Tab-separated table of C-alpha atoms in Angstrom:
chain	number	residue	atom	x	y	z
A	1	MET	CA	-103.155	142.139	-133.597
A	2	PHE	CA	-103.413	140.245	-130.825
A	3	PRO	CA	-105.831	142.165	-128.390
A	4	TYR	CA	-104.101	144.068	-124.930
A	5	GLU	CA	-103.919	142.547	-121.975
A	6	GLN	CA	-105.943	144.988	-119.210
A	7	GLY	CA	-105.115	145.077	-115.568
A	8	PHE	CA	-108.135	143.981	-112.714
A	9	PRO	CA	-108.738	145.472	-109.710
A	10	VAL	CA	-108.951	141.551	-107.831
A	11	LYS	CA	-106.522	139.642	-108.261
A	12	ALA	CA	-107.032	135.632	-108.590
A	13	PRO	CA	-105.181	133.627	-105.576
A	14	GLU	CA	-102.220	131.205	-106.722
A	15	LEU	CA	-104.511	128.492	-106.297
A	16	GLU	CA	-107.368	129.232	-109.125
A	17	ARG	CA	-104.513	130.969	-111.230
A	18	GLN	CA	-102.891	126.911	-111.045
A	19	ILE	CA	-106.274	125.423	-113.058
A	20	GLY	CA	-106.703	128.957	-114.810
A	21	LEU	CA	-109.057	130.909	-112.945
A	22	GLU	CA	-107.351	134.109	-113.338
A	23	VAL	CA	-109.870	136.781	-113.288
A	24	TYR	CA	-112.904	137.745	-112.133
A	25	ALA	CA	-115.753	139.228	-113.714
A	26	THR	CA	-116.266	141.231	-111.288
A	27	SER	CA	-114.353	144.308	-109.512
A	28	THR	CA	-117.246	144.167	-105.883
A	29	GLU	CA	-115.597	143.487	-102.817
A	30	GLY	CA	-116.380	140.274	-101.899
A	31	VAL	CA	-118.347	139.509	-98.607
A	32	GLY	CA	-115.208	137.028	-97.159
A	33	GLY	CA	-116.267	133.487	-95.481
A	34	ARG	CA	-116.133	130.477	-95.242
A	35	ILE	CA	-118.172	127.679	-96.940
A	36	ARG	CA	-118.819	123.362	-96.149
A	37	GLN	CA	-118.332	123.948	-92.478
A	38	LEU	CA	-120.587	121.381	-92.545
A	39	LEU	CA	-121.106	118.834	-95.086
A	40	GLY	CA	-125.118	120.213	-94.718
A	41	ASP	CA	-123.957	123.508	-95.917
A	42	PHE	CA	-123.217	122.316	-99.093
A	43	SER	CA	-126.233	120.526	-101.090
A	44	VAL	CA	-126.476	119.326	-104.390
A	45	ARG	CA	-130.142	118.072	-106.037
A	46	GLU	CA	-129.299	116.587	-109.882
A	47	VAL	CA	-132.835	117.932	-111.993
A	48	LEU	CA	-133.665	115.938	-115.511
A	49	LEU	CA	-134.634	116.863	-118.428
A	50	ASP	CA	-138.535	115.559	-116.584
A	51	GLY	CA	-138.246	117.254	-114.543
A	52	SER	CA	-137.660	115.263	-111.850
A	53	LYS	CA	-135.445	115.948	-109.160
A	54	ALA	CA	-133.172	113.378	-106.956
A	55	PRO	CA	-134.864	112.687	-103.765
A	56	LEU	CA	-133.707	112.726	-100.348
A	57	GLU	CA	-136.359	110.494	-98.844
A	58	PRO	CA	-137.927	108.073	-100.294
A	59	PRO	CA	-141.262	107.654	-101.840
A	60	ARG	CA	-144.629	106.569	-100.639
A	61	GLY	CA	-145.417	102.819	-102.019
A	62	PRO	CA	-143.501	100.073	-104.528
A	63	VAL	CA	-141.146	100.387	-106.718
A	64	GLY	CA	-143.159	100.690	-110.764
A	65	GLY	CA	-142.394	100.947	-113.996
A	66	ARG	CA	-140.487	98.049	-116.219
A	67	GLY	CA	-136.940	97.095	-117.465
A	68	SER	CA	-133.763	96.029	-115.956
A	69	PHE	CA	-132.146	98.803	-115.459
A	70	LEU	CA	-133.051	100.120	-111.655
A	71	LEU	CA	-133.284	104.247	-111.213
A	72	CYS	CA	-132.585	105.284	-107.794
A	73	SER	CA	-131.031	108.426	-105.808
A	74	LEU	CA	-127.820	108.673	-104.508
A	75	VAL	CA	-127.558	110.115	-100.973
A	76	LYS	CA	-124.105	110.399	-99.691
A	77	GLU	CA	-121.707	112.865	-98.413
A	78	GLY	CA	-118.131	112.766	-97.080
A	79	MET	CA	-117.065	110.589	-100.727
A	80	ASP	CA	-117.383	111.616	-104.656
A	81	THR	CA	-119.709	110.015	-107.043
A	82	LEU	CA	-116.253	107.437	-108.354
A	83	GLU	CA	-115.480	106.726	-104.649
A	84	ALA	CA	-119.615	106.069	-104.348
A	85	VAL	CA	-119.663	103.671	-106.936
A	86	ARG	CA	-116.360	101.288	-106.367
A	87	ARG	CA	-118.259	100.851	-102.962
A	88	LEU	CA	-121.690	99.742	-104.255
A	89	VAL	CA	-120.019	97.877	-106.629
A	90	LYS	CA	-117.938	96.332	-103.920
A	91	ALA	CA	-120.924	95.517	-101.832
A	92	LEU	CA	-123.200	94.590	-104.369
A	93	GLY	CA	-120.186	92.595	-106.363
A	94	ILE	CA	-120.698	93.518	-109.491
A	95	PRO	CA	-118.690	95.240	-112.935
A	96	ASP	CA	-118.932	98.998	-112.262
A	97	GLY	CA	-120.460	98.738	-116.478
A	98	LEU	CA	-123.264	97.949	-114.699
A	99	ILE	CA	-123.855	101.578	-113.057
A	100	SER	CA	-124.667	104.742	-114.756
A	101	PHE	CA	-125.088	108.610	-113.727
A	102	ALA	CA	-125.616	110.827	-115.145
A	103	GLY	CA	-123.149	113.408	-113.788
A	104	LEU	CA	-120.033	113.656	-110.826
A	105	LYS	CA	-120.589	115.252	-107.723
A	106	ASP	CA	-118.244	116.549	-105.291
A	107	ALA	CA	-117.017	114.975	-101.403
A	108	ARG	CA	-117.086	117.800	-99.561
A	109	ALA	CA	-120.911	118.288	-100.057
A	110	LYS	CA	-124.554	116.597	-99.597
A	111	THR	CA	-125.678	115.241	-102.734
A	112	ALA	CA	-128.786	113.257	-104.423
A	113	GLN	CA	-127.668	112.234	-108.462
A	114	PHE	CA	-129.371	109.479	-110.421
A	115	LEU	CA	-128.446	106.513	-111.907
A	116	THR	CA	-129.778	103.104	-113.119
A	117	VAL	CA	-127.829	99.983	-112.047
A	118	ARG	CA	-128.895	96.601	-114.393
A	119	GLY	CA	-130.583	93.616	-113.144
A	120	ALA	CA	-131.089	95.047	-109.185
A	121	ARG	CA	-133.611	94.424	-106.675
A	122	PRO	CA	-134.883	96.765	-104.656
A	123	GLU	CA	-134.572	95.586	-101.536
A	124	ILE	CA	-131.196	94.228	-101.549
A	125	LEU	CA	-130.141	97.801	-102.419
A	126	SER	CA	-132.261	99.868	-100.151
A	127	GLN	CA	-130.693	98.004	-97.419
A	128	LEU	CA	-126.614	97.577	-98.139
A	129	GLY	CA	-125.367	99.783	-94.696
A	130	ILE	CA	-122.732	101.352	-96.733
A	131	ARG	CA	-121.319	103.990	-94.270
A	132	GLY	CA	-121.575	107.561	-95.857
A	133	LEU	CA	-124.482	106.757	-98.320
A	134	TYR	CA	-127.626	105.522	-98.849
A	135	VAL	CA	-129.949	104.236	-101.797
A	136	ILE	CA	-133.860	105.341	-102.602
A	137	PRO	CA	-134.517	102.554	-105.504
A	138	LEU	CA	-137.471	104.750	-107.642
A	139	CYS	CA	-138.108	102.626	-110.790
A	140	PHE	CA	-137.860	100.421	-113.573
A	141	ARG	CA	-136.517	101.976	-116.309
A	142	THR	CA	-135.886	100.053	-120.179
A	143	GLU	CA	-132.340	101.975	-121.108
A	144	PRO	CA	-129.646	102.467	-118.195
A	145	LEU	CA	-128.745	106.700	-117.188
A	146	GLY	CA	-126.736	109.199	-119.881
A	147	PRO	CA	-125.579	112.307	-118.824
A	148	GLY	CA	-127.837	114.046	-121.527
A	149	GLU	CA	-130.733	113.667	-119.374
A	150	LEU	CA	-129.754	115.717	-116.447
A	151	ALA	CA	-130.676	118.865	-117.312
A	152	ALA	CA	-129.563	121.171	-114.110
A	153	ASN	CA	-128.503	121.393	-110.505
A	154	GLU	CA	-130.026	122.578	-107.415
A	155	PHE	CA	-128.091	123.885	-104.810
A	156	ASP	CA	-128.493	125.282	-101.351
A	157	ILE	CA	-125.430	126.599	-99.923
A	158	THR	CA	-124.859	128.441	-96.928
A	159	ILE	CA	-121.331	130.301	-95.875
A	160	ARG	CA	-120.208	131.682	-93.286
A	161	THR	CA	-117.618	133.179	-90.315
A	162	ILE	CA	-119.003	136.406	-92.254
A	163	GLU	CA	-117.776	139.143	-90.644
A	164	LEU	CA	-120.196	141.749	-92.171
A	165	ALA	CA	-123.022	143.231	-91.148
A	166	ARG	CA	-126.411	142.133	-92.425
A	167	GLY	CA	-127.022	145.140	-94.223
A	168	ALA	CA	-123.756	144.819	-95.990
A	169	VAL	CA	-123.228	141.361	-96.915
A	170	LEU	CA	-126.535	142.191	-98.686
A	171	GLY	CA	-125.530	145.242	-100.427
A	172	ARG	CA	-122.023	143.433	-101.837
A	173	LEU	CA	-124.111	140.700	-103.129
A	174	ASP	CA	-126.575	143.118	-104.817
A	175	ALA	CA	-123.404	144.682	-106.410
A	176	VAL	CA	-121.426	141.735	-107.502
A	177	LEU	CA	-125.332	139.843	-109.326
A	178	SER	CA	-126.222	142.839	-110.460
A	179	GLU	CA	-122.608	143.375	-112.166
A	180	LEU	CA	-122.498	139.900	-113.673
A	181	ALA	CA	-126.178	140.863	-115.257
A	182	GLU	CA	-124.239	143.728	-117.258
A	183	PHE	CA	-121.491	141.640	-117.528
A	184	GLY	CA	-123.873	139.471	-119.163
A	185	GLY	CA	-124.329	136.104	-117.373
A	186	LEU	CA	-121.515	134.530	-115.011
A	187	PRO	CA	-118.406	133.288	-116.982
A	188	ASN	CA	-119.083	129.584	-117.454
A	189	PHE	CA	-115.542	128.152	-115.949
A	190	PHE	CA	-115.256	124.671	-114.873
A	191	GLY	CA	-114.818	125.378	-111.161
A	192	HIS	CA	-112.409	124.155	-108.292
A	193	GLN	CA	-113.912	120.296	-107.671
A	194	ARG	CA	-113.194	120.245	-111.409
A	195	PHE	CA	-109.010	119.563	-110.507
A	196	GLY	CA	-109.150	118.749	-106.886
A	197	THR	CA	-109.116	121.593	-104.159
A	198	ALA	CA	-106.634	119.225	-101.798
A	199	ARG	CA	-104.498	118.295	-104.532
A	200	PRO	CA	-105.219	120.099	-108.162
A	201	ILE	CA	-103.346	117.573	-110.134
A	202	THR	CA	-106.001	115.761	-112.160
A	203	HIS	CA	-105.314	118.442	-115.329
A	204	LEU	CA	-102.025	117.782	-114.768
A	205	VAL	CA	-101.784	113.829	-115.164
A	206	GLY	CA	-103.929	114.647	-118.490
A	207	ARG	CA	-101.393	116.940	-119.973
A	208	GLU	CA	-98.596	114.114	-119.413
A	209	LEU	CA	-101.045	111.011	-121.387
A	210	VAL	CA	-101.804	113.843	-124.301
A	211	ARG	CA	-98.219	114.638	-124.232
A	212	GLY	CA	-97.539	110.555	-124.762
A	213	ASN	CA	-95.715	111.080	-121.263
A	214	VAL	CA	-97.894	107.794	-120.064
A	215	LYS	CA	-94.204	107.000	-117.347
A	216	LYS	CA	-94.202	110.720	-115.825
A	217	ALA	CA	-98.359	110.726	-115.391
A	218	VAL	CA	-97.666	107.218	-112.816
A	219	GLU	CA	-95.233	109.802	-111.647
A	220	LEU	CA	-96.956	112.835	-110.588
A	221	PHE	CA	-99.462	111.048	-109.691
A	222	LEU	CA	-97.857	108.955	-106.907
A	223	THR	CA	-95.628	111.736	-105.718
A	224	TYR	CA	-97.368	115.060	-106.383
A	225	ALA	CA	-98.585	117.066	-102.530
A	226	GLY	CA	-101.198	118.696	-102.705
A	227	PRO	CA	-101.493	121.843	-100.689
A	228	GLY	CA	-104.512	120.444	-98.831
A	229	GLU	CA	-103.518	116.647	-98.346
A	230	GLY	CA	-102.445	115.335	-94.642
A	231	PRO	CA	-98.666	115.397	-92.918
A	232	ARG	CA	-98.250	111.609	-93.492
A	233	THR	CA	-99.442	111.791	-97.199
A	234	ILE	CA	-96.954	114.809	-97.845
A	235	GLU	CA	-94.495	112.429	-96.315
A	236	ALA	CA	-95.206	109.582	-98.166
A	237	ARG	CA	-95.424	110.755	-101.147
A	238	SER	CA	-92.579	113.493	-100.650
A	239	TYR	CA	-89.910	110.629	-100.036
A	240	LEU	CA	-91.162	108.550	-103.176
A	241	ALA	CA	-90.796	111.655	-105.252
A	242	ASP	CA	-87.112	110.974	-103.443
A	243	THR	CA	-86.323	107.701	-103.572
A	244	TRP	CA	-88.159	106.038	-105.537
A	245	ASP	CA	-88.793	103.201	-102.932
A	246	LEU	CA	-91.975	101.875	-103.384
A	247	LYS	CA	-91.734	99.407	-100.233
A	248	GLY	CA	-90.765	102.770	-98.061
A	249	PHE	CA	-94.086	104.649	-100.270
A	250	LEU	CA	-96.141	101.835	-99.108
A	251	SER	CA	-94.718	101.464	-95.055
A	252	LEU	CA	-95.696	105.425	-95.154
A	253	LEU	CA	-98.816	105.582	-97.074
A	254	PRO	CA	-102.202	105.995	-95.301
A	255	ARG	CA	-104.310	103.079	-95.632
A	256	GLY	CA	-107.077	105.404	-97.979
A	257	LEU	CA	-105.948	105.777	-100.700
A	258	TYR	CA	-106.505	103.047	-102.659
A	259	TYR	CA	-105.773	103.408	-106.458
A	260	GLU	CA	-102.271	104.753	-104.949
A	261	HIS	CA	-101.676	101.017	-103.083
A	262	ALA	CA	-102.502	99.080	-106.303
A	263	MET	CA	-100.258	101.317	-108.095
A	264	ALA	CA	-97.215	101.005	-106.157
A	265	LYS	CA	-97.995	97.206	-105.938
A	266	HIS	CA	-98.133	96.828	-109.201
A	267	LEU	CA	-95.016	98.319	-109.980
A	268	LEU	CA	-93.339	96.541	-107.372
A	269	GLU	CA	-94.303	93.239	-108.908
A	270	LYS	CA	-93.883	94.313	-112.725
A	271	PRO	CA	-91.414	97.245	-113.041
A	272	GLY	CA	-91.524	99.854	-115.473
A	273	ASP	CA	-94.815	98.736	-116.358
A	274	PHE	CA	-96.787	102.205	-115.738
A	275	HIS	CA	-98.908	101.196	-118.726
A	276	GLY	CA	-99.920	98.320	-116.240
A	277	ALA	CA	-100.564	101.045	-113.697
A	278	LEU	CA	-102.340	103.780	-114.355
A	279	ARG	CA	-104.741	101.062	-116.219
A	280	LEU	CA	-105.778	99.729	-111.903
A	281	LEU	CA	-107.785	102.937	-112.485
A	282	PRO	CA	-111.129	102.923	-113.439
A	283	LEU	CA	-111.584	103.606	-116.490
A	284	ARG	CA	-114.059	106.800	-115.736
A	285	LEU	CA	-111.535	107.970	-114.088
A	286	ARG	CA	-108.639	107.763	-116.579
A	287	ARG	CA	-110.798	109.386	-119.141
A	288	LEU	CA	-111.205	112.161	-116.788
A	289	PHE	CA	-107.721	113.045	-116.673
A	290	VAL	CA	-107.965	113.925	-120.166
A	291	HIS	CA	-110.840	116.120	-119.588
A	292	ALA	CA	-109.360	117.693	-116.507
A	293	TYR	CA	-106.873	118.785	-118.411
A	294	GLN	CA	-109.239	120.153	-121.969
A	295	ALA	CA	-111.272	122.583	-118.767
A	296	TYR	CA	-108.407	123.589	-118.279
A	297	LEU	CA	-107.767	124.312	-121.427
A	298	PHE	CA	-110.719	126.039	-121.664
A	299	ASN	CA	-110.410	127.851	-118.257
A	300	ARG	CA	-107.453	129.690	-120.345
A	301	PHE	CA	-108.989	130.649	-122.987
A	302	LEU	CA	-112.055	132.028	-120.928
A	303	SER	CA	-109.651	133.955	-118.816
A	304	LYS	CA	-107.490	135.499	-121.409
A	305	ARG	CA	-110.576	136.849	-123.543
A	306	ILE	CA	-112.215	138.563	-119.791
A	307	ALA	CA	-107.956	140.207	-119.209
A	308	TYR	CA	-107.867	141.292	-123.109
A	309	GLY	CA	-111.808	142.856	-122.580
A	310	LEU	CA	-113.189	140.824	-125.965
A	311	PRO	CA	-116.588	140.491	-125.436
A	312	LEU	CA	-118.689	137.203	-124.064
A	313	ALA	CA	-122.192	138.545	-124.662
A	314	GLU	CA	-121.134	139.631	-127.945
A	315	ALA	CA	-120.002	137.752	-131.444
A	316	ARG	CA	-116.238	138.846	-133.033
A	317	PRO	CA	-115.178	138.127	-136.819
A	318	GLY	CA	-114.112	134.026	-135.520
A	319	ASP	CA	-115.753	133.243	-132.987
A	320	TRP	CA	-118.058	130.429	-132.312
A	321	LEU	CA	-121.791	130.641	-132.141
A	322	ILE	CA	-123.625	127.394	-130.381
A	323	GLU	CA	-127.636	126.861	-130.949
A	324	LEU	CA	-129.536	126.539	-126.769
A	325	ASP	CA	-132.124	124.173	-127.104
A	326	GLU	CA	-135.933	125.463	-125.717
A	327	ARG	CA	-134.596	124.507	-121.514
A	328	GLY	CA	-131.288	126.354	-122.057
A	329	LEU	CA	-128.943	123.531	-123.219
A	330	PRO	CA	-126.481	124.014	-125.451
A	331	THR	CA	-126.613	121.458	-128.775
A	332	SER	CA	-124.683	120.524	-131.355
A	333	ARG	CA	-125.507	122.545	-133.483
A	334	ALA	CA	-122.430	125.047	-134.138
A	335	ILE	CA	-121.416	128.290	-136.417
A	336	LYS	CA	-118.491	130.764	-136.866
A	337	VAL	CA	-118.963	133.753	-137.021
A	338	ILE	CA	-117.893	135.925	-139.986
A	339	SER	CA	-118.844	139.526	-138.435
A	340	THR	CA	-119.544	140.924	-135.020
A	341	SER	CA	-122.591	139.519	-134.358
A	342	LYS	CA	-124.951	139.912	-130.337
A	343	THR	CA	-125.724	137.086	-129.108
A	344	GLY	CA	-129.180	136.062	-127.771
A	345	LYS	CA	-132.430	134.605	-129.670
A	346	GLY	CA	-131.153	130.879	-128.612
A	347	LEU	CA	-127.464	131.357	-129.780
A	348	VAL	CA	-124.458	131.956	-127.460
A	349	LEU	CA	-120.708	132.460	-127.592
A	350	ALA	CA	-119.041	129.276	-127.381
A	351	LEU	CA	-115.505	128.547	-126.882
A	352	PRO	CA	-114.023	125.050	-127.541
A	353	LEU	CA	-112.125	122.452	-125.453
A	354	PRO	CA	-109.809	121.514	-127.417
A	355	GLY	CA	-109.658	117.654	-129.138
A	356	PHE	CA	-108.398	115.848	-132.586
A	357	ARG	CA	-112.103	116.950	-133.623
A	358	GLN	CA	-112.909	120.695	-132.304
A	359	GLU	CA	-111.395	123.158	-134.366
A	360	LEU	CA	-110.253	126.271	-132.565
A	361	SER	CA	-111.853	129.995	-132.780
A	362	SER	CA	-109.832	132.417	-135.505
A	363	GLY	CA	-109.893	135.839	-135.858
A	364	ALA	CA	-108.568	137.506	-131.772
A	365	GLN	CA	-110.053	134.456	-129.704
A	366	GLY	CA	-107.945	132.381	-132.405
A	367	GLU	CA	-104.575	133.500	-131.989
A	368	VAL	CA	-105.384	133.305	-128.054
A	369	GLU	CA	-106.005	129.778	-128.019
A	370	LYS	CA	-103.262	129.221	-130.904
A	371	THR	CA	-100.437	131.115	-128.119
A	372	ILE	CA	-101.914	128.735	-125.186
A	373	LEU	CA	-101.859	126.035	-126.582
A	374	GLU	CA	-98.122	126.585	-128.414
A	375	GLU	CA	-97.566	127.494	-124.521
A	376	GLU	CA	-98.788	123.879	-123.642
A	377	GLY	CA	-97.016	121.699	-125.610
A	378	VAL	CA	-99.417	120.188	-127.189
A	379	ARG	CA	-101.436	120.382	-130.707
A	380	PRO	CA	-105.450	119.194	-130.664
A	381	GLU	CA	-104.532	115.845	-132.973
A	382	ASP	CA	-102.683	115.085	-129.855
A	383	PHE	CA	-105.642	114.491	-126.894
A	384	LYS	CA	-105.651	110.868	-129.849
A	385	VAL	CA	-103.734	110.139	-127.040
A	386	ARG	CA	-102.104	106.977	-128.614
A	387	VAL	CA	-100.129	105.856	-125.676
A	388	MET	CA	-103.774	104.954	-124.347
A	389	PRO	CA	-106.092	105.087	-127.521
A	390	GLU	CA	-108.798	104.678	-125.279
A	391	LEU	CA	-109.050	108.086	-123.314
A	392	ALA	CA	-108.933	109.454	-126.876
A	393	SER	CA	-111.496	112.854	-127.184
A	394	PRO	CA	-112.472	114.391	-129.758
A	395	GLY	CA	-113.481	117.695	-128.112
A	396	TRP	CA	-116.141	120.052	-128.213
A	397	LEU	CA	-117.706	123.821	-126.990
A	398	ARG	CA	-118.475	125.304	-124.482
A	399	PRO	CA	-120.932	128.128	-123.529
A	400	ALA	CA	-118.566	131.211	-122.066
A	401	LEU	CA	-121.325	132.514	-120.035
A	402	VAL	CA	-124.100	131.107	-117.969
A	403	LYS	CA	-127.060	132.368	-116.195
A	404	PRO	CA	-127.977	130.816	-112.667
A	405	ASP	CA	-131.453	131.169	-111.117
A	406	MET	CA	-131.953	132.180	-108.558
A	407	LEU	CA	-134.427	129.909	-106.593
A	408	ARG	CA	-135.447	131.717	-103.482
A	409	ALA	CA	-134.321	135.087	-101.988
A	410	PRO	CA	-130.689	134.821	-100.179
A	411	GLU	CA	-131.427	134.948	-96.126
A	412	VAL	CA	-128.584	136.822	-93.198
A	413	PHE	CA	-128.590	135.749	-90.955
A	414	ASP	CA	-126.242	135.679	-86.970
A	415	ASP	CA	-123.746	132.493	-87.722
A	416	GLU	CA	-124.937	130.011	-84.402
A	417	LEU	CA	-121.419	128.611	-85.254
A	418	ASN	CA	-119.200	131.300	-85.499
A	419	PRO	CA	-120.324	133.785	-82.370
A	420	GLY	CA	-120.262	137.535	-83.542
A	421	HIS	CA	-119.812	136.563	-87.884
A	422	ARG	CA	-123.421	136.274	-90.020
A	423	ALA	CA	-124.243	133.743	-92.223
A	424	LEU	CA	-125.801	133.825	-96.204
A	425	ARG	CA	-127.853	131.125	-97.331
A	426	LEU	CA	-128.278	130.778	-101.170
A	427	CYS	CA	-130.354	128.904	-102.886
A	428	PHE	CA	-129.734	128.577	-107.262
A	429	ARG	CA	-130.311	126.866	-110.125
A	430	LEU	CA	-127.495	125.873	-112.550
A	431	PRO	CA	-127.338	124.571	-116.018
A	432	ARG	CA	-125.825	120.583	-116.273
A	433	GLY	CA	-121.474	121.214	-116.420
A	434	SER	CA	-122.131	124.392	-114.657
A	435	TYR	CA	-119.984	124.835	-111.015
A	436	ALA	CA	-121.289	126.831	-107.752
A	437	THR	CA	-118.328	127.534	-106.912
A	438	VAL	CA	-117.829	129.362	-109.956
A	439	LEU	CA	-120.510	131.401	-108.928
A	440	LEU	CA	-119.509	131.892	-105.141
A	441	ARG	CA	-115.744	132.612	-105.974
A	442	GLU	CA	-116.862	136.052	-106.921
A	443	ILE	CA	-119.303	136.734	-104.289
A	444	MET	CA	-116.376	135.922	-101.623
A	445	LYS	CA	-113.078	136.690	-103.488
A	446	PRO	CA	-111.489	134.203	-101.569
A	447	GLU	CA	-107.955	135.241	-100.448
A	448	ASP	CA	-107.299	131.820	-99.094
A	449	VAL	CA	-109.196	129.371	-101.222
A	450	LEU	CA	-108.422	126.331	-98.605
A	451	LYS	CA	-110.008	128.310	-95.943
A	452	ALA	CA	-112.497	129.141	-97.310
A	453	GLY	CA	-113.852	125.781	-98.230
A	454	PHE	CA	-113.451	124.767	-101.954
């Protein structure tokens, strides 16, 4: 029987609903405010499985170790990981395949993350002089860095422009955290930066690729104007959408949009070669489109499960359970439940990211997933992406809940940048693949996601 959708006292903003974030887990009124007024207000550091944290400053002593892969800390602000790697590749004059990293980091933050560069010399990397980033060589090793080596991310975040008194801020924060504890944890949604907040486009491009529409995917990438983009960019995209005049588009387009320039020039030289235009984008970025669409579907699956009142701390018949390792990270071992059972003892509820190998849930949750896929007009086998097979994705399972680890007591203080307002500083750790903004949205309950800095 298909479950009944419940009403919720706090409705998610429209921009969040577009990326599958349709509900909150808590009903406590938010503290409001804004994140990222300064880039330093949103700081992220990677933590590897061995406990090492990406440093912000060079360690003392020479670079040791053996092997051809140089492990480094990449410290950046004002650009995402893919853009930082693009600049590194250009400065070093090497193929991007020689650089490996464990995770993607947001542009609007100060972040420190690990990467390896094959065949690099420490003295060259440490003196590149690229604006907005610097590289700290750490040691040589025999293998490139892989995603499986990342354990967690540590966040140090300041929420500003809060209009509440100090006691009210702490009271609402405590109430939200108590509600989440009673809920079983934080819903493990994919956060805003997975899709782009200023221009939530990645999953839309991914959807068209999965459906086999390369032409539509390219048109979307070039013409879709996001709510957070500048007026010149919006004008250029709108002009192209109305006219498909690529020369005029290029004359209007700001210089910083590197990929749009390259794709438009290619289509001028080879009209109709949409496959070739899309393949100008790095493989990592093209794969991100498909993965973002899978993330959108996961968000919708999880939103509907919450909305229908199906538990997240308990498995029902047909649900997936996934085993966690000793660090609390998901493994590849999963079972499908045949009778209602509590989670725990290293087993947690998991929902699928659809793919050509990943079996959907059964039972009530399975009905939710099948209905959403029918609405989207896609099937699991479509993730073979036959129009561009290098983007094929088998799918996987993702825990439905995650438990934030608060690293220190929250601090409320007078906001020196905004007199008469308060600021809230939060320091916490999340397992790899989980998003700080998902916790922040529960705490803040923003009415306008863009103005709130998401």
